[in-house]
């Protein structure tokens, strides 16, 4: 599991989702563009979703959330639900 730190908060999500968000943020910054993405998260042990605005001025960081969170979100399901948009997977090189 990974924690995405963004602005004044953070969200807990799967490794693949967090990596894809970081790559997509860099791609959008290079293009001078912004997007809203919806990702699956884990909040207080319960699954949920978060909307994140990513753009050229976004400052985010991805960090390990620790082994106690391994397996809490099914990566296959998380990847399928990530943004309803193939651009995130393409940015991460996922087919």
Coordinates of C-alpha atoms in Angstrom, one line a residue, residues 13-80:
X13 CA -4.3 3.4 -2.1
X14 CA -2.7 0.5 -3.9
X15 CA 0.9 0.6 -5.1
X16 CA 0.0 0.5 -8.8
X17 CA -2.6 3.3 -8.5
X18 CA -0.1 5.5 -6.6
X19 CA 2.7 5.0 -9.1
X20 CA 0.3 5.7 -12.0
X21 CA -0.9 9.0 -10.3
X22 CA 2.7 10.1 -9.9
X23 CA 3.5 9.4 -13.6
X24 CA 0.3 11.0 -14.7
X25 CA 1.0 14.1 -12.6
X26 CA 4.4 14.5 -14.2
X27 CA 2.9 14.0 -17.7
X28 CA 0.2 16.6 -17.1
X29 CA 2.8 19.1 -15.7
X30 CA 4.9 18.7 -18.9
X31 CA 1.8 19.4 -21.0
X32 CA 0.6 22.3 -18.9
X33 CA -2.7 20.6 -18.4
X34 CA -4.9 19.6 -15.5
X35 CA -7.3 16.7 -14.8
X36 CA -9.5 15.4 -12.1
X37 CA -9.0 11.7 -11.3
X38 CA -11.1 9.4 -9.1
X39 CA -9.1 6.7 -7.3
X40 CA -10.0 3.9 -4.9
X41 CA -8.8 4.5 -1.4
X42 CA -8.8 2.9 2.0
X43 CA -10.2 5.2 4.8
X44 CA -10.4 4.0 8.4
X45 CA -10.1 0.4 7.1
X46 CA -13.1 0.8 4.7
X47 CA -12.9 1.1 0.9
X48 CA -13.9 4.4 -0.7
X49 CA -12.9 6.8 -3.4
X50 CA -11.2 10.2 -3.7
X51 CA -11.2 12.9 -6.3
X52 CA -7.8 14.5 -6.9
X53 CA -7.1 17.5 -9.1
X54 CA -3.8 17.1 -10.8
X55 CA -2.2 19.9 -12.7
X56 CA 1.0 21.8 -13.4
X57 CA 1.2 23.3 -10.0
X58 CA 0.3 20.1 -8.1
X59 CA 2.7 19.0 -5.5
X60 CA 2.3 15.4 -4.4
X61 CA 4.4 12.7 -2.9
X62 CA 4.0 8.9 -2.8
X63 CA 5.4 7.0 0.2
X64 CA 5.2 3.5 1.5
X65 CA 2.4 3.0 4.0
X66 CA 4.0 0.1 5.7
X67 CA 3.5 -3.7 5.5
X68 CA 0.5 -3.7 7.8
X69 CA -1.6 -2.3 4.8
X70 CA -0.5 -5.0 2.2
X71 CA -3.4 -6.5 0.4
X72 CA -6.2 -4.2 1.7
X73 CA -7.2 -3.1 -1.8
X74 CA -7.3 -5.6 -4.6
X75 CA -4.9 -4.2 -7.2
X76 CA -6.8 -5.6 -10.2
X77 CA -10.1 -4.1 -9.0
X78 CA -8.4 -0.8 -8.1
X79 CA -6.7 -0.5 -11.5
X80 CA -10.0 -1.2 -13.3

